[in-house]
Every structure is written in C-alpha cells, then in structure tokens.
PDB file with SEQRES, HELIX, SHEET and CRYST1 records, atoms N, CA, C and O in Angstrom:
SEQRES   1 A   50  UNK UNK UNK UNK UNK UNK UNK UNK UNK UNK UNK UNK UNK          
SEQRES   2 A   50  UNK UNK UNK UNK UNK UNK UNK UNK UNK UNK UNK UNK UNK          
SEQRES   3 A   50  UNK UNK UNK UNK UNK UNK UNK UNK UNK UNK UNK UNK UNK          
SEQRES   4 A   50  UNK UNK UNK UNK UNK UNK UNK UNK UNK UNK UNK                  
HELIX    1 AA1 UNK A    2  UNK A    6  1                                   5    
HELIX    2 AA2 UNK A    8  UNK A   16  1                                   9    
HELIX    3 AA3 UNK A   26  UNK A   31  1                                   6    
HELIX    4 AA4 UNK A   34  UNK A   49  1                                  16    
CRYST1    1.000    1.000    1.000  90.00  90.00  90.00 P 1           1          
ATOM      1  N   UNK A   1     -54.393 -20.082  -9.407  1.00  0.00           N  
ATOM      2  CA  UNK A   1     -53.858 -20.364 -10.724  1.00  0.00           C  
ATOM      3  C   UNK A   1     -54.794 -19.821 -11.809  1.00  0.00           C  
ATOM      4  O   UNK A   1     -54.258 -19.335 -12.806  1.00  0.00           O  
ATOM      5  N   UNK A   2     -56.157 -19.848 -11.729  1.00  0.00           N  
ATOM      6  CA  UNK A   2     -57.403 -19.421 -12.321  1.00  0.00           C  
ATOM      7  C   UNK A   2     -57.370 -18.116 -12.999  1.00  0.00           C  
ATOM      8  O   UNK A   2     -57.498 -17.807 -14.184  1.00  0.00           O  
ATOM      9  N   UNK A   3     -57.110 -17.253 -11.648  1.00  0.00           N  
ATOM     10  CA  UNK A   3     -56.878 -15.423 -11.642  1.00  0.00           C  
ATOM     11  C   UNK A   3     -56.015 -15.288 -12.145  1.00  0.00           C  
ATOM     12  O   UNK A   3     -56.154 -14.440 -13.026  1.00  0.00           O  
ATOM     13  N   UNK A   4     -54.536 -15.912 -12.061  1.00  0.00           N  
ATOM     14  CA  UNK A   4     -53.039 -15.820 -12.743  1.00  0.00           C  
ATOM     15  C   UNK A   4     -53.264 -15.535 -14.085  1.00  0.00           C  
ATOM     16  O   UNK A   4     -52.773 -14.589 -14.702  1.00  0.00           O  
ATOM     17  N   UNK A   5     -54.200 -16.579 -14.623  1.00  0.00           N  
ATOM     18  CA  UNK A   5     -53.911 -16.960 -15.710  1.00  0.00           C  
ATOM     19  C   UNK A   5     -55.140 -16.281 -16.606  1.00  0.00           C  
ATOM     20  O   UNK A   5     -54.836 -15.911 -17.740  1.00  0.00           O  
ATOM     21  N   UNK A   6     -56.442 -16.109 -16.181  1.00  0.00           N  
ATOM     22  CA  UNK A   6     -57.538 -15.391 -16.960  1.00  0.00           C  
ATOM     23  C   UNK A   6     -57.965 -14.176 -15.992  1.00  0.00           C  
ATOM     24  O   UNK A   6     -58.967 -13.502 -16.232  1.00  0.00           O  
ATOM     25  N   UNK A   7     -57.606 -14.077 -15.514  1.00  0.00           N  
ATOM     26  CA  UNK A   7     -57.946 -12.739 -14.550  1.00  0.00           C  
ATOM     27  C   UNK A   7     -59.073 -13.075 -13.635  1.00  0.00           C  
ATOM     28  O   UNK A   7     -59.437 -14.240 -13.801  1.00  0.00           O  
ATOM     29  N   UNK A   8     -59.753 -12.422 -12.711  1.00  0.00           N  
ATOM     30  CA  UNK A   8     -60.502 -12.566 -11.925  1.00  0.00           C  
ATOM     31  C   UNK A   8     -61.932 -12.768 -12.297  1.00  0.00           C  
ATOM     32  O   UNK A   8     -62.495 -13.758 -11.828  1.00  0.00           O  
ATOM     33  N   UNK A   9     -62.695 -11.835 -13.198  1.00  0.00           N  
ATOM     34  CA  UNK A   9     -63.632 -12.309 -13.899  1.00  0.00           C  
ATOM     35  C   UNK A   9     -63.742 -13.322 -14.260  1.00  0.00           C  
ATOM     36  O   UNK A   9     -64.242 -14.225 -13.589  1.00  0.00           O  
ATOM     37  N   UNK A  10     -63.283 -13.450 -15.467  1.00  0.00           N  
ATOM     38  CA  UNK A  10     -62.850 -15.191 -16.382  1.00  0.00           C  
ATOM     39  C   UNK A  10     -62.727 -15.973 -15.310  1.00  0.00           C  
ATOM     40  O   UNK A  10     -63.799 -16.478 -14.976  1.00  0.00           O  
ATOM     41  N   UNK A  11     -61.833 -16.250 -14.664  1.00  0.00           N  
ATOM     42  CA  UNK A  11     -61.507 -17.134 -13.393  1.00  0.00           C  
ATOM     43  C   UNK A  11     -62.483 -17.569 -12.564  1.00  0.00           C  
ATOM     44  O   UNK A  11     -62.416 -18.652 -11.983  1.00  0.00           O  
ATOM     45  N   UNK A  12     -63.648 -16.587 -12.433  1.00  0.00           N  
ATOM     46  CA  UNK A  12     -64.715 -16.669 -11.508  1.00  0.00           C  
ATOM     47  C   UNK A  12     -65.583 -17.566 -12.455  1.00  0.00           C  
ATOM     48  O   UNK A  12     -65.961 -18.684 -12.105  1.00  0.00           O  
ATOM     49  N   UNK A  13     -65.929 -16.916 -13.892  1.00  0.00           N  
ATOM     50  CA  UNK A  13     -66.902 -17.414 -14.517  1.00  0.00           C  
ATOM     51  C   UNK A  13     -66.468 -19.054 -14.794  1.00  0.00           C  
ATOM     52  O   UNK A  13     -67.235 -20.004 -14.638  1.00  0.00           O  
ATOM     53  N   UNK A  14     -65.207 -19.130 -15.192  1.00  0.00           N  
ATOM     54  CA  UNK A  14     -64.419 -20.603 -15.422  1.00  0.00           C  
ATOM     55  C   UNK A  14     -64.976 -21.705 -14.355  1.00  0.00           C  
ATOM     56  O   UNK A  14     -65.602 -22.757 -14.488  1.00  0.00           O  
ATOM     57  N   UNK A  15     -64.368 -20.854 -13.030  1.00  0.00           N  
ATOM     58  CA  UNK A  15     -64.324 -22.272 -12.586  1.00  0.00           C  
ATOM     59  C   UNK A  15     -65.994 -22.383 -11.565  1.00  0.00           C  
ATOM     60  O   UNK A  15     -66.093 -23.350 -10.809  1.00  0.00           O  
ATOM     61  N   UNK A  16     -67.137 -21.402 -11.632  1.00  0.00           N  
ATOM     62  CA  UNK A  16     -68.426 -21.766 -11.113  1.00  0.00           C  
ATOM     63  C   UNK A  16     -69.369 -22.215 -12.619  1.00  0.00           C  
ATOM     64  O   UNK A  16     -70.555 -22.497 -12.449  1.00  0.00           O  
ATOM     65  N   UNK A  17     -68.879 -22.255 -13.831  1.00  0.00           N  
ATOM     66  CA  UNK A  17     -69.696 -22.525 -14.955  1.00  0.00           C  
ATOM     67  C   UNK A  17     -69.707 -23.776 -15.446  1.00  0.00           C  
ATOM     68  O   UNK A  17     -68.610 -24.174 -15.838  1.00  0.00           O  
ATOM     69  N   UNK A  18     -70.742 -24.621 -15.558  1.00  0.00           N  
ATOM     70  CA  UNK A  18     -70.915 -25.682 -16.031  1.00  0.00           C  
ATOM     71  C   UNK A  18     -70.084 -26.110 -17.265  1.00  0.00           C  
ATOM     72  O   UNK A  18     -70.462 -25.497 -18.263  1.00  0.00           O  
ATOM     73  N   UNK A  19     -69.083 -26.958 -17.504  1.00  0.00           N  
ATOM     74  CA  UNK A  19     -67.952 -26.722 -18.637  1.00  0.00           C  
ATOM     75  C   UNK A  19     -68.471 -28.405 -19.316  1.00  0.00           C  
ATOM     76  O   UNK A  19     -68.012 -29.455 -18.868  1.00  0.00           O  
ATOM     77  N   UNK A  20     -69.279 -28.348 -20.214  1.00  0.00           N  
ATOM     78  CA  UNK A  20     -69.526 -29.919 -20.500  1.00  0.00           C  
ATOM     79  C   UNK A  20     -68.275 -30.724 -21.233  1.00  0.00           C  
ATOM     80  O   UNK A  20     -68.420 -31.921 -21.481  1.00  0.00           O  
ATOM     81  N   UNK A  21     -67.200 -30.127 -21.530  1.00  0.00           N  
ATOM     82  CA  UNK A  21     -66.259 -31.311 -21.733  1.00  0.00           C  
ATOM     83  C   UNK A  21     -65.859 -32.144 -20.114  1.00  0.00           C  
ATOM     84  O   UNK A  21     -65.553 -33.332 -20.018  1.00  0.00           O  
ATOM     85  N   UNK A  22     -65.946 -31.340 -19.170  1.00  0.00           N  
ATOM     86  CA  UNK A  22     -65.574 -31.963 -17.783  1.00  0.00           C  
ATOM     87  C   UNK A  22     -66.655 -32.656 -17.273  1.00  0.00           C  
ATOM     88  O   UNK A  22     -66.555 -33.722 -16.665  1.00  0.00           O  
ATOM     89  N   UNK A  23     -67.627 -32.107 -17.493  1.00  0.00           N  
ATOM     90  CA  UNK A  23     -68.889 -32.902 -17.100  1.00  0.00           C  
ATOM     91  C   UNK A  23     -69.474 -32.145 -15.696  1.00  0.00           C  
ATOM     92  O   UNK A  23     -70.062 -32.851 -14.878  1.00  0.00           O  
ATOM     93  N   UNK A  24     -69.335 -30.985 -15.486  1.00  0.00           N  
ATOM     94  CA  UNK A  24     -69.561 -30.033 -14.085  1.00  0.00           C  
ATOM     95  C   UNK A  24     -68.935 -28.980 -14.333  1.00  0.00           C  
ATOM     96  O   UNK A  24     -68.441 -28.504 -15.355  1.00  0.00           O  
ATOM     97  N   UNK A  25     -69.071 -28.399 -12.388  1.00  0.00           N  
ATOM     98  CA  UNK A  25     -68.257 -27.103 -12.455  1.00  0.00           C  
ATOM     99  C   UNK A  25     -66.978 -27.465 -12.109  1.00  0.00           C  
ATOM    100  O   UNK A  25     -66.810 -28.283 -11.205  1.00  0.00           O  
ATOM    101  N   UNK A  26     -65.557 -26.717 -13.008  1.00  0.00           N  
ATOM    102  CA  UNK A  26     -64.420 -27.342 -12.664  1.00  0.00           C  
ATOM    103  C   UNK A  26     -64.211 -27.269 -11.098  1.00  0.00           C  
ATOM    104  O   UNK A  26     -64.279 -28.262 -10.374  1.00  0.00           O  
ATOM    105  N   UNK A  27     -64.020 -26.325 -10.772  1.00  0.00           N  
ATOM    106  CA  UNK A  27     -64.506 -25.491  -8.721  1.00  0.00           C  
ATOM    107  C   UNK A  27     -64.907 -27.309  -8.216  1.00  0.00           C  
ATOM    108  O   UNK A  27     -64.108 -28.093  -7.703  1.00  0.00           O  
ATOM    109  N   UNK A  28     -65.996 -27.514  -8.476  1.00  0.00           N  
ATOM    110  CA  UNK A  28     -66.213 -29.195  -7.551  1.00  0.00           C  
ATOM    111  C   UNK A  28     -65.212 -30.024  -8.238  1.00  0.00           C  
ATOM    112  O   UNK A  28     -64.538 -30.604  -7.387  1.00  0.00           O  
ATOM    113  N   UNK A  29     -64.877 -30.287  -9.326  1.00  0.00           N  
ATOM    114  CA  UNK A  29     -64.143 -31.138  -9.661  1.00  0.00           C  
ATOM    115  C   UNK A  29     -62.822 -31.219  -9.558  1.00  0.00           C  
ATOM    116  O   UNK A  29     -62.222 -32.268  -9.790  1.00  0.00           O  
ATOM    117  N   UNK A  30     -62.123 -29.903  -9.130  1.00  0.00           N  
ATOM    118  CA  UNK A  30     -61.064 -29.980  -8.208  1.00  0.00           C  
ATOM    119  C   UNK A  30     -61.031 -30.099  -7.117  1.00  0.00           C  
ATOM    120  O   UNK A  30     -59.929 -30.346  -6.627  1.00  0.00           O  
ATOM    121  N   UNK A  31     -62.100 -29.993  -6.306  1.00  0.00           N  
ATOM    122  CA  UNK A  31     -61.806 -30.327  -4.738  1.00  0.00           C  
ATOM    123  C   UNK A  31     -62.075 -31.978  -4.340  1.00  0.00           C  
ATOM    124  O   UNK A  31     -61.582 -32.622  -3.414  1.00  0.00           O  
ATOM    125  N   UNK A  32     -63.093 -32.432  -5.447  1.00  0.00           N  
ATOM    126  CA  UNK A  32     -63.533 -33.936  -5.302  1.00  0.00           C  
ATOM    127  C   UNK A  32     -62.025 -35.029  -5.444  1.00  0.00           C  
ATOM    128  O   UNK A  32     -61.921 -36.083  -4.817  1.00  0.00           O  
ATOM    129  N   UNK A  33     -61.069 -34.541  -6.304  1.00  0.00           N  
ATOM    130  CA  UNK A  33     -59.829 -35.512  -6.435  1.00  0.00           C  
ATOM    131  C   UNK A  33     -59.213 -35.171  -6.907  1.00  0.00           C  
ATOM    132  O   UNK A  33     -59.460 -34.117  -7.493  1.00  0.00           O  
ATOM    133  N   UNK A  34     -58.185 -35.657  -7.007  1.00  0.00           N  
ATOM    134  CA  UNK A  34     -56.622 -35.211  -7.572  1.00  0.00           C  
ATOM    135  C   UNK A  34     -57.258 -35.397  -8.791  1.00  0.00           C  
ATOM    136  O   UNK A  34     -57.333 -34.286  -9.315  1.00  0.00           O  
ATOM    137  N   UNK A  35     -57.806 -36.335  -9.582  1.00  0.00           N  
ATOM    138  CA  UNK A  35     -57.761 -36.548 -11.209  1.00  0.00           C  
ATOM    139  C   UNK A  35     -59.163 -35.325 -11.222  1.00  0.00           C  
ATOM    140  O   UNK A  35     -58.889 -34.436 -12.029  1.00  0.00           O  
ATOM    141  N   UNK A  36     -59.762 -35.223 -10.926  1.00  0.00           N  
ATOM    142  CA  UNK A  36     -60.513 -33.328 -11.126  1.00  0.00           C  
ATOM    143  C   UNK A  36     -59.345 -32.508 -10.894  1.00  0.00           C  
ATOM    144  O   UNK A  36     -59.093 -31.626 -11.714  1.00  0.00           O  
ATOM    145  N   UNK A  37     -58.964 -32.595 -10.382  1.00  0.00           N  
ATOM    146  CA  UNK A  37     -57.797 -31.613 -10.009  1.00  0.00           C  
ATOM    147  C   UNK A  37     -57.093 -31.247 -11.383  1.00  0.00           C  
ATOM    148  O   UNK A  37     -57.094 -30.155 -11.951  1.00  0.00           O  
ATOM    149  N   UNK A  38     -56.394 -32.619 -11.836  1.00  0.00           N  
ATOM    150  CA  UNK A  38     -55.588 -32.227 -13.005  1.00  0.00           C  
ATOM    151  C   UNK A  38     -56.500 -32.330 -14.486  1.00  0.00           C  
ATOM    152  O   UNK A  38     -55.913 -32.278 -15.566  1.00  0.00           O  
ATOM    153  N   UNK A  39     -57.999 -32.481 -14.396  1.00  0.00           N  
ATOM    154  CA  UNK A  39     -58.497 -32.585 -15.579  1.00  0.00           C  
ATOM    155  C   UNK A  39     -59.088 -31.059 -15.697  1.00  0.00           C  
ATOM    156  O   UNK A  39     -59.265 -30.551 -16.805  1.00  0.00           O  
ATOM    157  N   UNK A  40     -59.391 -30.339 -14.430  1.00  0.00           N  
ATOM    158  CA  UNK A  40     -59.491 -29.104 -14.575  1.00  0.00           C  
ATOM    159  C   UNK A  40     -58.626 -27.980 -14.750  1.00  0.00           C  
ATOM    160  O   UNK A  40     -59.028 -26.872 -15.102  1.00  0.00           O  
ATOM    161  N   UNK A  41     -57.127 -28.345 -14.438  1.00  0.00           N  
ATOM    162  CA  UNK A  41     -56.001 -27.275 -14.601  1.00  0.00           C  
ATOM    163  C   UNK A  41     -56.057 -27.746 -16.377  1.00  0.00           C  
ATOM    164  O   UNK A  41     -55.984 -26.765 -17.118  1.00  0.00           O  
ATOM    165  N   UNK A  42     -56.162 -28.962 -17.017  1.00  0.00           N  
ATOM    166  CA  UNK A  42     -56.038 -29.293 -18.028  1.00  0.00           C  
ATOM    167  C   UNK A  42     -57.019 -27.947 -18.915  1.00  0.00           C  
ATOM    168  O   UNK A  42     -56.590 -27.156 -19.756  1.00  0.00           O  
ATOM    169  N   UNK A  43     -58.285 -28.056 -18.414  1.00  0.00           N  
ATOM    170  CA  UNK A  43     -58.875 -27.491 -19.047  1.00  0.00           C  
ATOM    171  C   UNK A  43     -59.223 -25.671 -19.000  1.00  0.00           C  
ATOM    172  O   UNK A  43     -59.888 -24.934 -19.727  1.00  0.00           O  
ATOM    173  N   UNK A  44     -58.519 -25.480 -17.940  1.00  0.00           N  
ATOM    174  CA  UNK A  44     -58.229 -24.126 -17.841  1.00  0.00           C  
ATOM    175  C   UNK A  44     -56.939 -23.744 -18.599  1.00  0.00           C  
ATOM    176  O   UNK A  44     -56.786 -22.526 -18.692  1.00  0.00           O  
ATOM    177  N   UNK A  45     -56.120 -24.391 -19.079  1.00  0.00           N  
ATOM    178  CA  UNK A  45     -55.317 -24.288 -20.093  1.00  0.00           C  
ATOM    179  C   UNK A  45     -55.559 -24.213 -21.229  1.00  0.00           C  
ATOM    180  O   UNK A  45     -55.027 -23.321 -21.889  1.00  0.00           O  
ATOM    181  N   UNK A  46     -56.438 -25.121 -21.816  1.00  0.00           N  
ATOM    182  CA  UNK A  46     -57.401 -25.004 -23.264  1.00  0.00           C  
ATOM    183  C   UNK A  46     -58.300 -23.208 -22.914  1.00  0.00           C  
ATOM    184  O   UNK A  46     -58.497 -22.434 -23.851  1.00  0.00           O  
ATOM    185  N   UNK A  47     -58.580 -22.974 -21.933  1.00  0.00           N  
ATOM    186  CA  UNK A  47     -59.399 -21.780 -21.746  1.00  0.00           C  
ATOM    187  C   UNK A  47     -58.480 -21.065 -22.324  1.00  0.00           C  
ATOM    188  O   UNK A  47     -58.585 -20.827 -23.527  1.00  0.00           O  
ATOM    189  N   UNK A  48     -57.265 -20.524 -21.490  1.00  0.00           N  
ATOM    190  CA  UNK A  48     -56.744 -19.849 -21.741  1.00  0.00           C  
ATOM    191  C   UNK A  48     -56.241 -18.761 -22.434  1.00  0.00           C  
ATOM    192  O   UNK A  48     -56.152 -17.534 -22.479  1.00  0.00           O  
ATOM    193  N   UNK A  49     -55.750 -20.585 -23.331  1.00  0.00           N  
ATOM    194  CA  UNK A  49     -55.397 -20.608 -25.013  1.00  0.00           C  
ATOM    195  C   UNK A  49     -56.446 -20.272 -25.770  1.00  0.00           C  
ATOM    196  O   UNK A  49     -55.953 -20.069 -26.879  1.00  0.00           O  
ATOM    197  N   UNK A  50     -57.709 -20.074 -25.839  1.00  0.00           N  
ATOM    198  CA  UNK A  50     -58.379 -19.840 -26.652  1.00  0.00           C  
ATOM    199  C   UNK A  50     -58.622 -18.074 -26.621  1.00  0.00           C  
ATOM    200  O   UNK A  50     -59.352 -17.536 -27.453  1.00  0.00           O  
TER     201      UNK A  50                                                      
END                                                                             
C-alpha cells in the first residue's frame, strides 16, 4: 500500500523512519497490532497528502 501510494523510495523511507506523531517506525507498528496497523495506514495518508 506504501509503494502504491508514495513510490518505492518514499515508501521505504516512510515506513523504516522514526515518525514521532506515531511514536516509532510505522514498519513495527504495523506488525505489533491491528490498532498500529490502522494508525499507520492513517498516517501514511497524511504523508501522502502532503
């Protein structure tokens, strides 16, 4: 969904980069739980968009 949406670069840097509104790297915080799960698609959407 990452690559879809910011391409492969971005995507890479997104989800191994420390993102302090999430509090980590989104990458662990989607595999740790469903609510990482959807707080990181959340915030790869704000990426996006910006």
């Amino acid at each position: 969904m990452a690559i879809a949406r910011l391409g492969a670069r971005e995507a890479i840097a997104f989800l191994n980069g420390n993102d302090e509104k999430l509090g980590g790297r989104p990458l662990d915080l989607a595999i740790e739980s469903i609510e990482g799960l959807r707080a990181a698609e959340q915030r790869l959407d704000e990426w996006a968009e910006a």
